[in-house]
XYZ file of C-alpha atoms in Angstrom:
533
model
C 30.429 -10.709 -2.781
C 27.359 -8.993 -3.374
C 24.889 -11.056 -1.639
C 26.736 -10.682 1.613
C 27.251 -6.736 1.332
C 23.225 -7.021 0.590
C 22.109 -9.081 3.315
C 24.488 -6.668 6.334
C 22.468 -3.152 4.877
C 19.225 -4.956 3.873
C 18.901 -7.509 6.362
C 17.632 -6.176 9.284
C 14.271 -7.315 9.938
C 15.951 -10.391 11.120
C 17.405 -8.565 14.274
C 13.806 -8.534 15.449
C 11.363 -11.206 16.424
C 8.280 -8.657 15.816
C 6.537 -8.877 12.377
C 7.085 -6.086 9.726
C 3.232 -4.649 10.223
C 1.717 -2.684 7.271
C -1.580 -1.392 7.211
C -4.064 -0.315 4.914
C -6.338 2.742 5.627
C -9.970 1.169 6.709
C -12.601 2.095 4.065
C -15.528 3.938 4.935
C -18.704 2.305 3.710
C -21.208 4.721 2.863
C -19.957 4.340 -0.861
C -18.928 1.814 -2.895
C -15.211 0.777 -3.793
C -13.302 2.533 -5.953
C -9.989 2.194 -8.176
C -8.215 4.535 -5.152
C -9.375 1.830 -2.648
C -7.829 -0.878 -4.442
C -4.386 1.361 -5.032
C -3.916 1.453 -0.899
C -4.780 -2.279 -0.835
C -1.970 -2.957 -3.623
C 0.324 -0.627 -2.391
C 0.471 -2.304 0.805
C 0.379 -5.573 -0.325
C 3.381 -5.015 -2.381
C 5.061 -3.290 0.699
C 3.973 -6.210 2.754
C 5.684 -8.893 0.145
C 8.725 -7.157 -0.179
C 9.349 -7.140 3.614
C 8.300 -10.677 3.934
C 10.216 -11.595 1.038
C 13.752 -9.822 2.693
C 13.449 -11.678 5.795
C 15.824 -14.975 5.155
C 15.058 -16.371 8.502
C 10.949 -16.354 7.951
C 10.174 -13.552 9.912
C 6.577 -12.587 9.245
C 5.233 -9.650 7.397
C 1.574 -9.106 8.889
C -1.063 -6.960 6.835
C -4.317 -5.617 7.701
C -7.283 -4.307 5.846
C -11.149 -2.949 6.960
C -13.908 -1.325 7.008
C -14.781 2.123 9.000
C -18.387 1.643 9.596
C -19.320 4.093 12.493
C -20.481 7.603 11.839
C -23.367 10.359 10.561
C -22.507 9.550 7.169
C -23.077 5.889 7.741
C -26.282 6.193 9.845
C -27.409 9.123 7.002
C -26.734 6.627 4.544
C -28.683 3.547 5.942
C -31.522 5.725 6.822
C -31.534 6.973 2.789
C -31.490 3.305 1.598
C -34.386 2.769 4.105
C -31.924 -0.410 5.682
C -31.109 -0.882 9.457
C -27.723 0.162 9.995
C -26.195 -2.770 11.089
C -27.132 -4.773 7.998
C -26.260 -1.622 5.881
C -22.347 -1.665 7.150
C -22.775 -5.674 6.821
C -23.473 -5.639 3.316
C -21.113 -2.446 2.543
C -18.071 -4.277 4.362
C -18.610 -7.343 2.028
C -17.841 -5.689 -1.105
C -14.699 -4.386 0.204
C -13.680 -8.056 1.392
C -14.817 -9.070 -2.167
C -12.190 -6.815 -3.703
C -9.713 -7.673 -1.262
C -10.091 -11.542 -2.112
C -10.550 -10.479 -6.112
C -7.259 -8.496 -6.138
C -5.776 -11.586 -3.934
C -4.572 -9.384 -1.140
C -2.053 -11.593 1.586
C -4.373 -9.426 4.201
C -3.958 -11.563 7.488
C -6.986 -9.534 9.752
C -9.808 -7.622 7.216
C -11.070 -5.743 10.534
C -14.372 -4.504 11.051
C -14.887 -1.336 13.631
C -18.290 -3.244 14.661
C -15.813 -6.164 16.151
C -16.230 -6.692 19.751
C -12.408 -6.391 20.227
C -12.336 -3.131 18.429
C -15.028 -1.760 20.704
C -13.142 -2.814 23.253
C -9.865 -1.573 22.369
C -11.105 2.029 21.246
C -12.831 2.429 24.876
C -9.294 1.061 26.604
C -7.775 3.881 24.939
C -10.054 6.890 25.353
C -9.704 4.884 29.366
C -5.767 5.890 28.997
C -5.910 8.702 27.488
C -8.619 10.063 29.864
C -6.362 8.612 32.921
C -3.468 10.531 31.384
C -5.164 13.885 31.427
C -5.610 14.069 28.191
C -9.640 14.283 27.727
C -11.682 16.847 29.434
C -15.063 17.952 28.647
C -16.171 21.179 27.229
C -18.588 23.581 24.749
C -17.789 23.318 21.271
C -18.723 25.323 18.629
C -17.335 25.589 14.991
C -17.520 24.810 11.326
C -18.343 21.104 11.407
C -18.431 19.093 7.917
C -20.674 16.587 8.129
C -19.040 14.861 4.769
C -15.644 14.916 6.339
C -17.344 14.262 10.110
C -14.644 16.580 11.342
C -14.635 20.322 13.033
C -12.403 22.912 10.458
C -10.628 26.240 12.544
C -11.868 29.434 10.819
C -8.658 29.076 9.005
C -9.601 26.530 6.674
C -13.354 27.798 5.562
C -14.057 29.702 2.690
C -17.469 31.788 1.428
C -18.809 30.691 -1.779
C -21.609 32.929 -3.698
C -24.387 30.182 -4.816
C -26.407 31.174 -8.185
C -29.296 31.618 -6.212
C -27.075 34.268 -4.333
C -26.965 32.654 -1.048
C -23.502 32.042 0.520
C -22.085 28.373 1.099
C -19.319 27.624 3.275
C -17.017 25.163 2.366
C -13.687 23.609 3.780
C -10.766 24.890 1.678
C -8.691 21.590 2.106
C -12.119 18.983 0.784
C -14.419 21.531 -0.870
C -17.024 19.779 1.438
C -19.926 22.161 2.604
C -19.549 23.236 6.722
C -22.145 24.264 8.766
C -21.996 26.083 12.425
C -22.659 23.947 14.897
C -22.198 24.558 18.948
C -22.614 21.298 21.060
C -21.307 19.876 24.600
C -18.357 17.466 23.420
C -15.302 15.389 25.005
C -12.062 16.857 24.181
C -8.508 15.816 23.020
C -5.606 18.624 24.623
C -4.236 18.424 21.230
C -2.180 21.619 21.934
C -1.098 20.113 25.009
C 0.814 17.357 22.957
C 1.733 19.705 20.100
C 5.243 20.415 21.742
C 6.473 16.546 21.889
C 4.781 15.787 18.543
C 6.901 18.698 16.627
C 9.564 17.277 18.033
C 9.357 13.538 16.750
C 8.779 15.248 13.185
C 11.180 17.423 12.945
C 13.704 14.385 14.154
C 12.145 11.818 12.273
C 12.629 12.783 8.646
C 11.187 9.544 6.871
C 8.202 9.443 9.501
C 5.931 10.956 6.668
C 6.162 10.159 2.590
C 6.642 11.910 0.216
C 8.653 15.065 0.900
C 5.719 17.273 0.417
C 3.425 15.913 2.847
C 6.024 15.742 5.485
C 6.564 19.855 4.866
C 2.782 20.376 4.762
C 2.329 18.424 8.039
C 5.212 20.022 9.688
C 3.774 23.473 8.782
C 1.011 22.752 10.690
C 1.919 21.394 13.440
C 4.676 24.613 13.901
C 1.720 26.868 13.494
C 0.100 25.455 16.692
C -2.836 22.807 17.209
C -6.201 23.230 18.463
C -7.877 21.028 21.119
C -10.111 18.306 19.014
C -13.310 17.289 19.546
C -13.559 14.099 20.261
C -17.187 12.856 20.731
C -20.480 13.638 19.515
C -23.810 14.148 21.203
C -25.614 10.767 20.872
C -28.654 13.293 19.775
C -27.044 14.263 16.690
C -25.323 10.654 16.073
C -26.327 7.643 17.427
C -24.095 5.023 15.148
C -20.473 5.245 17.431
C -19.177 3.407 20.035
C -20.788 4.668 23.409
C -17.926 6.646 25.504
C -16.998 5.359 28.781
C -18.781 7.011 31.560
C -21.493 8.695 29.435
C -22.595 5.718 26.950
C -26.015 7.430 27.396
C -25.367 10.611 26.057
C -22.168 10.538 24.092
C -20.302 8.312 21.075
C -16.762 8.491 19.952
C -15.496 10.931 17.139
C -15.187 8.490 14.147
C -11.823 9.006 13.743
C -10.702 7.984 17.158
C -12.752 4.820 16.746
C -11.516 4.619 13.196
C -7.619 4.696 13.964
C -7.975 2.645 16.628
C -8.373 -0.376 14.185
C -4.242 -0.186 13.760
C -3.564 -1.179 17.310
C -6.891 -3.385 17.723
C -5.232 -5.632 14.728
C -1.986 -5.706 16.688
C -3.819 -7.376 19.707
C -4.192 -3.968 21.776
C -4.732 -3.435 24.738
C -3.289 -7.166 25.629
C 0.132 -5.914 23.496
C 2.725 -8.709 23.654
C 6.788 -8.645 22.951
C 6.335 -10.366 19.723
C 2.922 -8.517 18.903
C 3.117 -6.446 15.733
C 3.000 -2.505 16.970
C 4.455 -0.743 16.491
C 3.235 -0.418 12.959
C 6.223 -0.583 10.373
C 4.201 1.336 7.483
C 0.610 3.426 7.597
C -0.703 3.318 3.715
C -2.930 6.151 3.226
C -4.583 8.328 0.330
C -3.168 11.911 0.938
C -7.026 12.913 1.722
C -6.481 11.273 5.319
C -2.744 12.589 6.125
C -3.897 14.674 8.946
C -5.859 12.172 10.863
C -3.008 9.768 10.700
C 0.217 12.220 10.921
C -0.991 14.782 13.341
C -4.178 13.195 15.412
C -3.199 9.489 15.472
C 0.468 10.200 16.681
C -0.634 12.607 19.120
C -3.219 10.262 20.480
C -0.398 7.332 20.454
C 2.097 9.770 22.582
C -0.675 10.861 24.877
C -1.164 7.320 25.725
C 2.432 6.364 25.775
C 2.329 3.728 23.249
C 5.248 3.810 20.274
C 4.746 5.453 16.819
C 4.598 3.623 13.408
C 7.752 3.872 11.624
C 6.447 5.516 8.322
C 2.749 7.206 7.111
C 2.948 6.649 3.332
C 0.382 8.999 1.481
C -0.460 8.326 -2.245
C -1.738 10.540 -4.183
C -5.256 10.060 -6.293
C -6.468 8.712 -9.467
C -7.711 10.612 -12.346
C -9.347 10.450 -15.580
C -8.054 12.242 -18.744
C -6.922 14.850 -16.079
C -10.236 14.998 -14.172
C -11.192 14.261 -10.871
C -13.499 10.769 -10.873
C -16.785 11.088 -9.876
C -20.196 9.779 -10.470
C -21.537 12.848 -11.637
C -18.923 12.930 -14.260
C -19.360 9.014 -15.079
C -15.798 8.405 -14.909
C -16.085 6.217 -11.537
C -13.914 3.530 -11.940
C -15.201 -0.195 -10.706
C -11.899 -2.007 -9.464
C -13.597 -5.682 -9.062
C -15.158 -5.087 -13.218
C -11.455 -3.680 -13.853
C -9.764 -7.018 -12.415
C -11.985 -9.256 -13.668
C -11.574 -7.967 -17.356
C -7.278 -7.609 -17.611
C -6.637 -10.269 -14.435
C -4.970 -9.460 -11.476
C -1.481 -8.697 -11.830
C -1.814 -6.801 -14.747
C -4.016 -4.400 -13.215
C -1.385 -4.355 -10.164
C 1.354 -3.736 -12.333
C -0.445 -0.780 -13.664
C -0.909 0.990 -10.405
C 2.702 0.223 -9.010
C 4.092 1.599 -12.281
C 1.601 4.609 -13.016
C 0.862 6.005 -9.260
C 2.936 8.227 -7.478
C 3.361 9.426 -3.904
C 3.990 13.254 -4.741
C 1.331 13.815 -7.558
C -1.873 12.785 -8.536
C -2.021 9.404 -11.485
C -4.434 8.931 -14.812
C -6.407 5.985 -15.190
C -6.297 4.593 -18.416
C -7.883 0.824 -19.578
C -5.844 1.484 -22.499
C -2.731 2.113 -20.377
C -3.431 -1.476 -18.590
C -3.278 -2.957 -21.896
C -0.280 -1.599 -23.267
C 1.812 -2.114 -19.846
C 0.239 -6.266 -20.421
C 0.947 -6.465 -23.830
C 4.205 -4.622 -24.304
C 6.338 -5.181 -21.166
C 4.744 -8.528 -19.311
C 3.933 -9.969 -22.496
C 6.824 -8.774 -25.505
C 9.513 -8.228 -22.905
C 9.442 -9.906 -20.133
C 7.548 -13.213 -21.434
C 9.731 -13.110 -24.588
C 12.732 -13.466 -22.054
C 11.501 -16.069 -20.795
C 10.217 -17.990 -23.893
C 13.606 -17.398 -25.735
C 15.940 -18.974 -22.904
C 13.334 -21.807 -23.013
C 13.885 -22.432 -26.676
C 14.430 -25.911 -27.759
C 17.537 -25.072 -29.487
C 19.230 -24.225 -26.044
C 19.989 -26.406 -22.888
C 19.644 -23.813 -19.817
C 21.258 -26.721 -17.083
C 24.485 -27.055 -19.756
C 24.361 -23.386 -19.587
C 24.131 -22.414 -16.164
C 26.835 -25.344 -15.131
C 29.215 -23.640 -18.035
C 31.682 -20.966 -16.559
C 33.634 -19.434 -19.827
C 35.770 -16.416 -18.828
C 36.098 -15.458 -22.786
C 32.407 -15.191 -23.432
C 31.099 -13.841 -19.958
C 29.136 -10.267 -20.306
C 30.557 -8.127 -17.409
C 28.032 -5.611 -18.085
C 24.942 -7.786 -17.798
C 26.166 -9.640 -14.684
C 26.994 -6.527 -12.882
C 23.421 -5.167 -13.863
C 22.081 -8.832 -12.433
C 23.766 -8.165 -9.273
C 23.193 -4.790 -8.465
C 19.449 -4.974 -9.281
C 18.407 -6.130 -5.961
C 20.051 -3.308 -3.766
C 18.827 -0.596 -6.087
C 14.987 -2.061 -6.318
C 15.364 -2.661 -2.489
C 16.637 1.070 -1.815
C 13.343 2.385 -3.891
C 11.402 0.289 -1.967
C 12.758 1.540 1.136
C 11.640 5.027 -0.001
C 8.033 3.057 -1.001
C 8.818 4.066 -4.737
C 7.269 1.004 -6.771
C 7.536 2.818 -10.115
C 10.907 3.095 -9.849
C 11.700 -0.326 -8.749
C 10.095 -1.974 -11.410
C 11.759 0.622 -13.897
C 15.213 -0.717 -12.812
C 13.659 -4.505 -13.114
C 12.699 -3.933 -16.548
C 16.203 -2.108 -17.672
C 17.620 -5.799 -16.812
C 15.010 -7.154 -18.941
C 15.608 -4.622 -21.655
C 19.399 -5.561 -21.375
C 18.901 -9.202 -21.362
C 16.327 -9.194 -24.676
C 18.713 -6.361 -26.493
C 22.160 -9.023 -25.749
C 20.157 -11.809 -27.145
C 19.070 -10.055 -29.896
C 22.647 -8.565 -30.541
C 24.469 -11.918 -30.300
C 21.710 -14.482 -32.262
C 22.897 -17.560 -29.821
C 20.450 -19.262 -32.332
C 23.073 -19.013 -34.708
C 25.965 -20.771 -32.814
C 25.734 -24.539 -33.141
C 29.063 -24.692 -33.734
C 30.506 -22.596 -30.419
C 28.626 -24.430 -27.841
C 30.668 -22.333 -25.447
C 29.625 -19.087 -26.426
C 26.248 -19.892 -27.145
C 26.191 -21.501 -23.423
C 27.869 -18.186 -22.041
C 25.160 -16.253 -23.959
C 22.326 -18.422 -22.501
C 23.583 -18.713 -18.909
C 23.738 -14.781 -18.929
C 20.364 -13.989 -20.042
C 18.836 -17.145 -18.472
C 19.878 -15.595 -14.579
C 18.568 -12.120 -15.935
C 15.105 -13.725 -16.160
C 15.462 -16.178 -13.247
C 16.914 -13.048 -11.127
C 14.076 -10.453 -12.261
C 11.478 -12.929 -11.342
C 12.209 -13.602 -8.193
C 12.372 -9.811 -7.123
C 9.319 -9.419 -8.890
C 7.374 -11.592 -7.235
C 6.321 -8.976 -4.608
C 5.004 -6.981 -7.283
C 3.425 -9.678 -9.432
C 3.497 -12.840 -7.852
C 1.019 -14.943 -10.027
C 3.072 -14.141 -13.566
C 6.535 -13.861 -11.823
C 5.659 -17.426 -10.178
C 4.596 -18.905 -13.735
C 7.826 -17.482 -15.388
C 10.072 -19.616 -12.102
C 7.682 -22.627 -12.950
C 8.660 -22.156 -16.699
C 12.467 -21.918 -15.730
C 11.617 -24.599 -13.527
C 12.982 -23.010 -10.780
C 12.533 -24.636 -7.643
C 10.128 -23.173 -5.011
C 12.553 -23.226 -2.047
C 14.918 -21.022 -4.353
C 13.002 -18.087 -5.226
C 14.054 -16.052 -2.228
C 16.425 -13.211 -1.979
C 19.356 -15.065 -0.817
C 18.977 -16.768 -4.527
C 18.525 -13.139 -6.150
C 22.267 -12.716 -7.921
C 24.164 -14.225 -10.557
C 25.457 -17.977 -10.170
C 23.498 -18.806 -6.789
C 21.312 -21.540 -8.576
C 22.437 -23.935 -10.252
C 20.043 -26.531 -10.524
C 17.229 -24.754 -12.709
C 15.432 -25.700 -15.959
C 16.286 -29.386 -15.950
C 13.210 -29.774 -18.812
C 12.565 -26.110 -19.250
C 14.013 -26.155 -23.413
C 11.032 -27.417 -24.786
C 8.548 -25.816 -27.417
C 5.407 -24.011 -26.707
C 4.363 -23.587 -22.766
C 4.089 -19.940 -23.201
C 3.364 -18.038 -19.184
C 1.501 -15.123 -20.357
C -0.668 -14.127 -23.019
C -1.215 -11.154 -24.435
C -4.591 -8.842 -24.224
C -6.698 -8.707 -27.284
C -7.756 -5.528 -28.511
C -10.693 -4.782 -31.200
């Protein structure tokens, strides 16, 4: 039986008590939310919902998001705005929380790096690293980017000639301006932990997604790692967490502070056996891969803490092939987009049109096309068809015709959960949705070709067709609940599927024979088209 095979292969969450822990990056508050932030939230939320869905014993899934509020960029942004720094970050943080709530992100904690427990967690991690011999004091000179808040080695800097003939030095990776800086800081002995980090990466091929990012990080670690400056003089940056033992003169490097949020949300430093740590998945943008795939695991290894299972780095959004920027006037307001097109329609677009390995092009027209063509014309049409007054779902699903069964469609239904699970194991939402829509398309084609509305004189055949197609609609809707929870719930409501039969145990053919009692009625469309001019 398919369900038993699926259980043994993919229900591993039930073997442990800890929640399945998913994180978004915490978002820097020096600028307004954009579509990339929404993408991170939606991808993490989809992964959380899917893994919660897999847990038949209700092992919880746990999701955190939030804001990164310290550092020189924030200090400068608040000064430029003429606002006291704490008031500035309070207001900015609200905009990200509004976005998360507007997108119906099922977060369990919205963390802020100005939270008291996070400040304490960061200081405790520092003390552990210091006790373990990984922190020392030294003079640091190098190329520093205020925008990126990091030092870059000479090999990652290039000289650019400006129009006035002067030279400008920039980071090769980010294109941001760097300047030569010399100061006394605390250092993390990254070179000391490098062999251990390399060993972990080489032994764990699924540690970093996608493969190209894994290979990028592997190359960088193999080339050797320089020790990392992890504090800043208070004279240059006062807005940060004070360094233990040097509170008056040094603040923590913003990335050491920010990355610790994942531990804070899990209860660190008081981690318990059933706490969420270690994280199962860190969802991030590709631009912060080094911080998450080199610095963060290095900090954890040095502290003797377990590492996350997976770091998933998604690519960026462009518009008509160009990078989004304020100067080009092509930055998308994600809250306005959600208000205009609806939460699930935007989620559907983001999870369909995004890829881990390459940038994706944003288009309002594409959102509308996906909604009208796939959600309404294909998915909605399938559900409305089987709920037509000419049919009887309860009678159909209780029938057992061996003659008129569509074995090909039944196999497609039963194969689908494992296919989707495999894609989600690789964080490939686009392929997961593609396979679900393949079933929806097959079911629609079968209805169109078999014309069950013409079979009033052959009820056995009509019922067999409606049973197979209804099951395709029901199972598809159950599997879609992690991707488009509101639309799929509306479809399941229209099919009158009981709320306690919308989990993975019922995502195969014939596992629910009690739905649709009053579903066959005229009208009551669960989804409408987006009107265009």
